[in-house]
Coordinates of C-alpha atoms in Angstrom, one line a residue:
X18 CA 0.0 0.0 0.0
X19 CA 1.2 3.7 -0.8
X20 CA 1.4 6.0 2.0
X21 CA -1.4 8.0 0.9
X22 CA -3.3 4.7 0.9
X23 CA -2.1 3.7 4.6
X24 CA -3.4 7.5 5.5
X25 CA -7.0 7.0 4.7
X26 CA -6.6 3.6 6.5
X27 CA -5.9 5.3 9.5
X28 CA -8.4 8.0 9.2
X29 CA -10.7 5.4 8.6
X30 CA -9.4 3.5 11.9
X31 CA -9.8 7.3 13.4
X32 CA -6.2 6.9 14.1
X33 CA -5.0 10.0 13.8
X34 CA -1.5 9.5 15.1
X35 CA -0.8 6.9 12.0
X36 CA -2.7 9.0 9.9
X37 CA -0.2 12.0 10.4
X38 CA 2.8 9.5 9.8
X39 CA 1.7 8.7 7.2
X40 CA 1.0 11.8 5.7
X41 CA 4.3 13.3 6.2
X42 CA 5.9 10.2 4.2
X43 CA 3.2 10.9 1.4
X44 CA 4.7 13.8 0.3
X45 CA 8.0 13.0 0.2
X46 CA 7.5 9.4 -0.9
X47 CA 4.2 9.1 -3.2
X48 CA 3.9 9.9 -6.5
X49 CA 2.1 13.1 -8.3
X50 CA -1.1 11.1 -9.4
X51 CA -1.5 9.2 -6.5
X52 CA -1.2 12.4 -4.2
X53 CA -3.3 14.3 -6.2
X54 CA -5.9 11.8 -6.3
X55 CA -5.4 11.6 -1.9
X56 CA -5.6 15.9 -1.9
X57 CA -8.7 14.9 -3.6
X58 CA -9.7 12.6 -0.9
X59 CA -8.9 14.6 1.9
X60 CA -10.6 17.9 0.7
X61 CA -13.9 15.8 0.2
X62 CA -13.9 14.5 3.7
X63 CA -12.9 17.9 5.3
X64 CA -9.3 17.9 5.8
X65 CA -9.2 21.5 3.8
X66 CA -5.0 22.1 5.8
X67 CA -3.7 19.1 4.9
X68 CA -5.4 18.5 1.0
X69 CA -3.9 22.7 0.8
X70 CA -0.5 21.4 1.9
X71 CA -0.8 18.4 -1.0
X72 CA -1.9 20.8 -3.7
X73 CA 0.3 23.6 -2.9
X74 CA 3.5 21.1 -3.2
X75 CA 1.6 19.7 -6.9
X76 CA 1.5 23.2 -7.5
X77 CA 5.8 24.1 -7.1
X78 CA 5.9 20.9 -9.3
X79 CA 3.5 21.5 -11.8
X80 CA 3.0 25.2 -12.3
X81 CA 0.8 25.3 -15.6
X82 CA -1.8 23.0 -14.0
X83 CA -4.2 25.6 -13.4
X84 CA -6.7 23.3 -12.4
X85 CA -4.4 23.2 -8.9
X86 CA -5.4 26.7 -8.8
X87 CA -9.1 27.0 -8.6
X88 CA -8.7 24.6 -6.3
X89 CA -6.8 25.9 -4.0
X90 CA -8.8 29.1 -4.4
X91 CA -11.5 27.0 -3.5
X92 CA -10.2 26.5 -0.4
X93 CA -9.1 29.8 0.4
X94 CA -12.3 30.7 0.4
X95 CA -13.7 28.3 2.6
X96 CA -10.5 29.7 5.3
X97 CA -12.1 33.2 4.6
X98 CA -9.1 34.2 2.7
X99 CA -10.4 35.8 -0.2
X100 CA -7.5 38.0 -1.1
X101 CA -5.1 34.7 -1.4
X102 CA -8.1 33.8 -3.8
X103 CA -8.1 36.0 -6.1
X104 CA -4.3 35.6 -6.5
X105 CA -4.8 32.2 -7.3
X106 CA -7.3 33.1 -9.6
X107 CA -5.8 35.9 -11.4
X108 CA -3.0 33.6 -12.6
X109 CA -5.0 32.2 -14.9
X110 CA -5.6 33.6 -18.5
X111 CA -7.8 33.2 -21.2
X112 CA -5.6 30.3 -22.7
X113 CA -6.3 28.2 -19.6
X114 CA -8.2 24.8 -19.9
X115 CA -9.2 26.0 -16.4
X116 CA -10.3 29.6 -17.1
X117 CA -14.1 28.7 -17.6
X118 CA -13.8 27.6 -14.0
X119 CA -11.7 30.2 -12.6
X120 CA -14.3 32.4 -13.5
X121 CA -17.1 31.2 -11.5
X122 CA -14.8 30.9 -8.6
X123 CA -14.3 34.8 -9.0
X124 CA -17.9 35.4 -8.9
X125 CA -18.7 33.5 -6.1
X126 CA -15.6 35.2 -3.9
X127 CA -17.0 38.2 -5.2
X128 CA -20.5 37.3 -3.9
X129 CA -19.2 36.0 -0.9
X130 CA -17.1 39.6 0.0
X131 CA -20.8 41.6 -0.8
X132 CA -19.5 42.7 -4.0
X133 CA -22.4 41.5 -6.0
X134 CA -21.8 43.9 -9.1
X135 CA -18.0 42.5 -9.5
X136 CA -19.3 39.5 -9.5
X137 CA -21.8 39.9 -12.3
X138 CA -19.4 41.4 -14.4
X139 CA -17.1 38.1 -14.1
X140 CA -20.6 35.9 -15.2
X141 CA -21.0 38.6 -17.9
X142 CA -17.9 37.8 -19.1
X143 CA -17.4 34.4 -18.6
X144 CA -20.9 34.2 -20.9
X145 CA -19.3 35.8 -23.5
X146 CA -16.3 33.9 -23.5
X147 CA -18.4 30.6 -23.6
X148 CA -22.4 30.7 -24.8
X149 CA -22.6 27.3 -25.2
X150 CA -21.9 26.4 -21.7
X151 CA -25.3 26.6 -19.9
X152 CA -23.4 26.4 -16.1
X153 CA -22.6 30.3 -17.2
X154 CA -25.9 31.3 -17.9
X155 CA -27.0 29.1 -14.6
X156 CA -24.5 30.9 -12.5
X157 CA -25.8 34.7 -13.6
X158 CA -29.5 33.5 -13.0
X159 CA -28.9 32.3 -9.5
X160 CA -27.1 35.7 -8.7
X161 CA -30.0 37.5 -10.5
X162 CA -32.0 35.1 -8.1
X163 CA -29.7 35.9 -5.2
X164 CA -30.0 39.4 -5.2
X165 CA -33.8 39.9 -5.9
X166 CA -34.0 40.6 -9.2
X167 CA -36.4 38.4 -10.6
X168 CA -37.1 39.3 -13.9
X169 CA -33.0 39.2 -15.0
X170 CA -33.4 35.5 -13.4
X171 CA -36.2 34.8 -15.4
X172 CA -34.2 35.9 -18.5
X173 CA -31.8 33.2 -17.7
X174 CA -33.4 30.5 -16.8
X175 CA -36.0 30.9 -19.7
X176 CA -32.1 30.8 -22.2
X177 CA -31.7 27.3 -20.0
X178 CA -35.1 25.8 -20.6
X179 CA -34.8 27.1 -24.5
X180 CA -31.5 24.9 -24.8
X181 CA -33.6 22.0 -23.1
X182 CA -31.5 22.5 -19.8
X183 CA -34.0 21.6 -17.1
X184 CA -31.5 20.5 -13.9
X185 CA -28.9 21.7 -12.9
X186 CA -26.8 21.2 -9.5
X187 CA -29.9 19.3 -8.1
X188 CA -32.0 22.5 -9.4
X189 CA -35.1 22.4 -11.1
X190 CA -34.7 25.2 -13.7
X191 CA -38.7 25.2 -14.6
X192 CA -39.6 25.4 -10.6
X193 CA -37.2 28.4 -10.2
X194 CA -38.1 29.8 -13.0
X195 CA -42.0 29.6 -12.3
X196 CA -40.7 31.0 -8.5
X197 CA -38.7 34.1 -10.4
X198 CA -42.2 35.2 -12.5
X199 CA -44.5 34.9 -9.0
X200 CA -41.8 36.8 -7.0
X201 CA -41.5 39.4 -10.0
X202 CA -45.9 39.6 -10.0
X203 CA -45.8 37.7 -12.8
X204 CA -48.4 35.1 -11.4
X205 CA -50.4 33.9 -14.8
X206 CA -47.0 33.0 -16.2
X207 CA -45.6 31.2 -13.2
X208 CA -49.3 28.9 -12.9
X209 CA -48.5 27.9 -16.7
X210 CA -45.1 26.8 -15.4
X211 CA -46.9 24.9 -12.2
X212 CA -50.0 24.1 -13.8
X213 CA -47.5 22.0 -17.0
X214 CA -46.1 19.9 -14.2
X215 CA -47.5 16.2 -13.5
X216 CA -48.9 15.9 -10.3
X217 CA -46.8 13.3 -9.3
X218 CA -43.7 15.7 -9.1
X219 CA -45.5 18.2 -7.3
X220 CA -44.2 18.7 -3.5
X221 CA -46.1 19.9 -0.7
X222 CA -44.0 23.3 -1.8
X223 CA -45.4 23.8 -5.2
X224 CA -48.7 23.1 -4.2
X225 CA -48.4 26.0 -1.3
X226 CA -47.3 27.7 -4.5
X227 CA -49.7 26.9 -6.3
X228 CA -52.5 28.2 -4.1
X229 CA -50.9 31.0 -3.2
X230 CA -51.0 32.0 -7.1
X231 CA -54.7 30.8 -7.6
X232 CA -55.4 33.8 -4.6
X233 CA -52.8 36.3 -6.3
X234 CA -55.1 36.3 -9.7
X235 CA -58.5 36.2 -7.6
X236 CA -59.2 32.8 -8.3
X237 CA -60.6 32.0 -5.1
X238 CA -62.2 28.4 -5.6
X239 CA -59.1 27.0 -6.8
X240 CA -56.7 28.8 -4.4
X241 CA -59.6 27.2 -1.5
X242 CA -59.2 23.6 -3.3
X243 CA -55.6 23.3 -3.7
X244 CA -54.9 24.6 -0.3
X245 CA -57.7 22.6 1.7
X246 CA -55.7 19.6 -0.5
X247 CA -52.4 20.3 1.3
X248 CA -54.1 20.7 4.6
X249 CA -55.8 17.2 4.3
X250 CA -52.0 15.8 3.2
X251 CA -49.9 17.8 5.6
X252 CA -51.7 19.5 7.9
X253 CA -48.4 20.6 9.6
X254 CA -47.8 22.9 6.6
X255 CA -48.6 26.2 8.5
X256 CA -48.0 28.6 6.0
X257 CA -50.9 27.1 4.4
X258 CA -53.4 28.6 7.0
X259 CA -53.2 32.0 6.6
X260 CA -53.5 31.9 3.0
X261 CA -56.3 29.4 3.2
X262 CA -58.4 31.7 5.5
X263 CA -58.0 35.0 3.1
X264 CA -59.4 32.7 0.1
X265 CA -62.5 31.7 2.2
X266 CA -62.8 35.3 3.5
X267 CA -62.2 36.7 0.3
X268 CA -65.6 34.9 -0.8
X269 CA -67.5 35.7 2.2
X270 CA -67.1 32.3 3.7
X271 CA -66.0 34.1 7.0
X272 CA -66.7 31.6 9.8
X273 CA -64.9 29.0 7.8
X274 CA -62.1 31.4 7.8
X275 CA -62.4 31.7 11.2
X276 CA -62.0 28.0 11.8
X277 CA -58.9 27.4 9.8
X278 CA -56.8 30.2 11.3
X279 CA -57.9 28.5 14.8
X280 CA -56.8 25.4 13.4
X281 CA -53.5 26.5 12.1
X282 CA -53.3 27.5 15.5
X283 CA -53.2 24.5 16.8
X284 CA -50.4 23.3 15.0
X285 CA -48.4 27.1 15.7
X286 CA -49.0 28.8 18.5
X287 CA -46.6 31.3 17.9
X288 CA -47.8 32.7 14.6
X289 CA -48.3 36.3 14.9
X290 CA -49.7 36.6 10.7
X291 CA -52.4 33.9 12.1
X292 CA -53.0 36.1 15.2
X293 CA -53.8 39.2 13.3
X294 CA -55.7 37.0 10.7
X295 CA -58.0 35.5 13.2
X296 CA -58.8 39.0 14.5
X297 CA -59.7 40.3 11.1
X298 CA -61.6 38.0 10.6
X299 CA -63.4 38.3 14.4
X300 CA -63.8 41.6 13.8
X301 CA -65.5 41.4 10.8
X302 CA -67.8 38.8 12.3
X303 CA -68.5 40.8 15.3
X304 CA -67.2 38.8 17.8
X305 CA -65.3 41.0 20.1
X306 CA -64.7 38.5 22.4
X307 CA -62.6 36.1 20.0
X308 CA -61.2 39.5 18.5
X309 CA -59.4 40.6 21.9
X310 CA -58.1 37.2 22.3
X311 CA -55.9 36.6 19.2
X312 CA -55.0 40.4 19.4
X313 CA -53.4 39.9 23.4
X314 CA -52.0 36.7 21.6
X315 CA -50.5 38.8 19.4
X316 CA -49.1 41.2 21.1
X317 CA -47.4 38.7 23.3
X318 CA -45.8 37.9 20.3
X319 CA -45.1 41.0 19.4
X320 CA -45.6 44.4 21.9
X321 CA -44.6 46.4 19.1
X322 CA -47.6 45.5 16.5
X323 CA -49.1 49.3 16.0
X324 CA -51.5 48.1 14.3
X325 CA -52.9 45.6 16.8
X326 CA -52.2 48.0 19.4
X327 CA -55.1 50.1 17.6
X328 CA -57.2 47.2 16.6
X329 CA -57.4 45.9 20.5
X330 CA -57.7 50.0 22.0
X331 CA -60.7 50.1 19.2
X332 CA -62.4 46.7 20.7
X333 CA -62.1 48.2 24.4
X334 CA -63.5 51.8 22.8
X335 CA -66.5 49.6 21.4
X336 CA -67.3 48.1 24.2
X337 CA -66.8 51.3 26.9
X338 CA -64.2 49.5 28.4
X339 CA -61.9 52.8 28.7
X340 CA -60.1 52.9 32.1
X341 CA -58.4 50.0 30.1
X342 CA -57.7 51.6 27.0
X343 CA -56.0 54.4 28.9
X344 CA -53.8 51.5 30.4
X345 CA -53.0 50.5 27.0
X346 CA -52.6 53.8 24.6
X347 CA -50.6 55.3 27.6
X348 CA -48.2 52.2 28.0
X349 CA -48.1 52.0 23.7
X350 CA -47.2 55.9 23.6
X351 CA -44.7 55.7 26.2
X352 CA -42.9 52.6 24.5
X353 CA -43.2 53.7 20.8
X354 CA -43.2 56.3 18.7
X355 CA -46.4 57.9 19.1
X356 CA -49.0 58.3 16.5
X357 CA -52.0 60.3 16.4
X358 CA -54.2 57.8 16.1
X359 CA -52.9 56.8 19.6
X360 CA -53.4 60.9 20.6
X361 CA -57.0 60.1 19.6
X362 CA -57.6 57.0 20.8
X363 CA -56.5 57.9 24.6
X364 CA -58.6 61.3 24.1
X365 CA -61.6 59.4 23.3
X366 CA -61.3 57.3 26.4
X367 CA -60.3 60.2 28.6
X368 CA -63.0 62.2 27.3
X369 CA -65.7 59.2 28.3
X370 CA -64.0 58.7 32.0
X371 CA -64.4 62.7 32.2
X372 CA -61.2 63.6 32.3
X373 CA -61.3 66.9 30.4
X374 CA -58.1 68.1 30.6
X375 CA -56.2 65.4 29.4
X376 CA -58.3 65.0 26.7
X377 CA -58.3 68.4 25.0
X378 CA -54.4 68.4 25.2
X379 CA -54.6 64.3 23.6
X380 CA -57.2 65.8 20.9
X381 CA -54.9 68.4 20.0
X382 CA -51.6 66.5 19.6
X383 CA -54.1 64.0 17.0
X384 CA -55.0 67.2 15.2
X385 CA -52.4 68.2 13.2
X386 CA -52.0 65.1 11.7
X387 CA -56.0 64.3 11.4
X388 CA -57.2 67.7 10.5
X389 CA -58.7 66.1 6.8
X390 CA -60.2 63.5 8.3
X391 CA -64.0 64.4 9.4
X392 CA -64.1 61.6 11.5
X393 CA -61.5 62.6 13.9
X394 CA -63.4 66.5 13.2
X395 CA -66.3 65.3 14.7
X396 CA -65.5 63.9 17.3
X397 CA -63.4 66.9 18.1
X398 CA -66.7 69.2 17.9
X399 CA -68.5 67.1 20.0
X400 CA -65.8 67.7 22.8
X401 CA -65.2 71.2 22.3
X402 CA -69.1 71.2 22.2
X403 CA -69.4 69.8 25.5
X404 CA -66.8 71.9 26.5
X405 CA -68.5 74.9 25.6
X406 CA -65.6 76.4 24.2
X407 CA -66.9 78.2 21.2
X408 CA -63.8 80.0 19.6
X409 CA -62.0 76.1 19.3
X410 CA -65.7 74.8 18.2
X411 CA -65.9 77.1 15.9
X412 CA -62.6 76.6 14.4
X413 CA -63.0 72.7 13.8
X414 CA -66.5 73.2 12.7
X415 CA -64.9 75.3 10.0
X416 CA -62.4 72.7 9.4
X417 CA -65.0 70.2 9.0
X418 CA -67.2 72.2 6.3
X419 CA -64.3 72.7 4.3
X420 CA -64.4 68.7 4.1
X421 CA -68.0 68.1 4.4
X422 CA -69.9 71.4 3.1
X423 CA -73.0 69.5 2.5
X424 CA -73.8 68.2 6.0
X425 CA -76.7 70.6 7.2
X426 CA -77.0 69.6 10.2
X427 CA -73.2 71.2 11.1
X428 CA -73.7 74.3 9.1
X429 CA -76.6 74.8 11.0
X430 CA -74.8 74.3 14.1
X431 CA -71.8 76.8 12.6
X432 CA -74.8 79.6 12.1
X433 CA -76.1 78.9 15.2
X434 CA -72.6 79.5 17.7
X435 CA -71.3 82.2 14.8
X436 CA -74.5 84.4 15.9
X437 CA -74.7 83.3 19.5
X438 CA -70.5 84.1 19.4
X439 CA -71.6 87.4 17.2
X440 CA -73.6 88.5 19.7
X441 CA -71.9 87.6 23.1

């Protein structure tokens, strides 16, 4: 046995001790092939120092086999020493056997130091300097992919599918493909894709895509069957349940919505989206009771949800529960950057539990920002009515006309306090 052949012995045996023996004879006894065939070995199992120490000796030996090179740069990158990389790398011209290669190993050191743009430009060029070699074209795509930019994906994978490519690196060019038109809005184009599959290669995955698809275009019924489908076969899929719940709601089937967020439940408790889901959908039912319970479920999850804050201090407005909403718009205000729908929310409440002062100062922090909307307007004139403070009454009723001129009922009130004021 050669010595590189009594090292993998040993590393088998988990000797180490031999192993390193051994080792040490191996490159000073074995010859090139066979210790280019053990650097081989050993970089495959994870022995990146030693497999180095193997090809940097082939290396002094053999200085035109660029091959070496990438290889090493290879593992220079996997050390984090990209600089020691690219000088490896830039060794190798355009003549090389192994220049094809070295490019892609630039692009991904590139990628991996957060130069993306570099590392385009090496795919750019290594696609010029070889258009039949579809690996190219794969690499830009899955940069394009990468970095968020869908459609220049698409562009490459559809080049890939043209030249009847449809695998590559354990990759299914037709799946990421149909996933680079839906994340780019191109939904119709990405059902083709999905829809041209056989079922029996369909994963639990691309039917979640699927009905997530089926709801993007509107098609309700089919996003509802495909999902409920999943759910039957892996109920476990949770992502499924929010999804599920908008299709049924989106077609009025609102207490079935209802149920399926509660069910996704079951399987996570901790989903915020299915939280806030269920308390939509409560809320549209009616049910405050349900409501305030996946919104407190939610903001366990997360305190910092504005909009649930609002949605839960609007359930304890509705249901004159205010010393609480104090508790919660003043706790939310101190915590977070406050809003003026907060302003207005704790005025409403202060202004029920009769606590004037606090209230007028509340209303007018809201009313800078909600000064157009005669919501907030009127329920500002009804304070300031109570009040009886006529210049400020006066001064939102104003406000409000310019919004609403056509409601009588406050221009007749405006009439009435501008004489009454008129005549004071």
């Amino acid at each position: 046995m050669t010595n590189s052949e009594e090292m993998l012995t040993a590393l088998e045996d988990n000797n180490l001790e031999a192993a390193d023996k051994f080792f040490k004879q191996a490159l000073t006894a074995d010859d090139p092939d066979t210790l280019y065939s053990l650097a081989e070995e050993l970089y495959a199992m994870g022995f990146l120092e030693q497999s180095e120490a193997i090809y940097q000796q082939l290396l002094k030996q053999f200085p035109d086999e660029d091959q070496i090179r990438t290889t090493l740069a290879d593992i220079a990158v996997s050390n984090g020493q990209h600089d020691e990389a690219l000088a490896y790398l830039s060794d190798i011209t355009p003549e090389s056997n192994a220049y094809a290669e070295s490019l892609l190993t630039a692009a991904d050191v590139y990628q991996t130091m957060g130069l993306p743009e570099v590392s385009e430009q090496k795919l750019l060029t290594a696609i010029r300097a070889f258009p039949e070699e579809p690996v190219m074209q794969f690499a830009l795509a899955e940069l394009y992919f990468e970095l968020g930019e869908y459609r220049k994906a698409a562009n490459y994978y559809e080049a890939l599918i043209d030249q009847d490519v449809t695998e590559l690196g354990q990759v299914d060019i037709q799946k990421r493909l149909a996933t680079s038109y839906a994340s780019s809005g191109a939904f119709e184009e990405a059902l083709e894709i999905y829809e041209g599959l056989r079922q029996e290669f369909l994963t639990a995955d691309d039917q979640f895509q699927m009905g997530f698809l089926y709801l993007q275009i509107k098609d309700y019924e089919r996003s509802i069957k495909l999902l409920t489908a999943l759910q039957k076969s892996d109920p476990q899929y949770t992502s499924l349940y929010a999804y599920l719940a908008t299709a049924q709601a989106a077609i009025n089937q609102l207490e079935a919505a209802l149920v399926t967020v509660q069910t996704g439940i079951g399987y996570d408790q901790y989903s915020e989206v299915l939280y806030q889901k269920g308390s939509e959908l409560a809320l549209q039912l009616g049910d405050d009771v349900v409501a305030e319970q996946m919104l407190t479920k939610a903001l366990a999850i997360n305190p910092d949800n504005m909009g649930e804050i609002n949605a839960l201090s609007a359930v304890y407005r509705r249901q004159n529960r205010h010393a609480e909403n104090i508790s919660l718009v003043q706790d939310a205000i101190e915590n977070h950057k406050p809003t003026a729908e907060l302003y207005w929310s704790l005025a409403q409440s202060q202004f029920a539990e009769e606590q004037m002062t606090a209230a007028r100062e509340n209303y007018l922090l809201a009313y800078p920002e909600l000064k157009a909307d005669p919501e907030f307007l009127h329920d500002l004139i009804r304070f300031f009515q109570e009040m009886a403070q006529v210049p400020e009454l006066l001064s939102a009723l104003e406000q409000y006309l310019k919004l609403k001129p056509n409601d009588l009922d406050m221009q007749e009130m405006y009439e009435d306090y501008k004489s009454a004021d008129s005549n004071a």
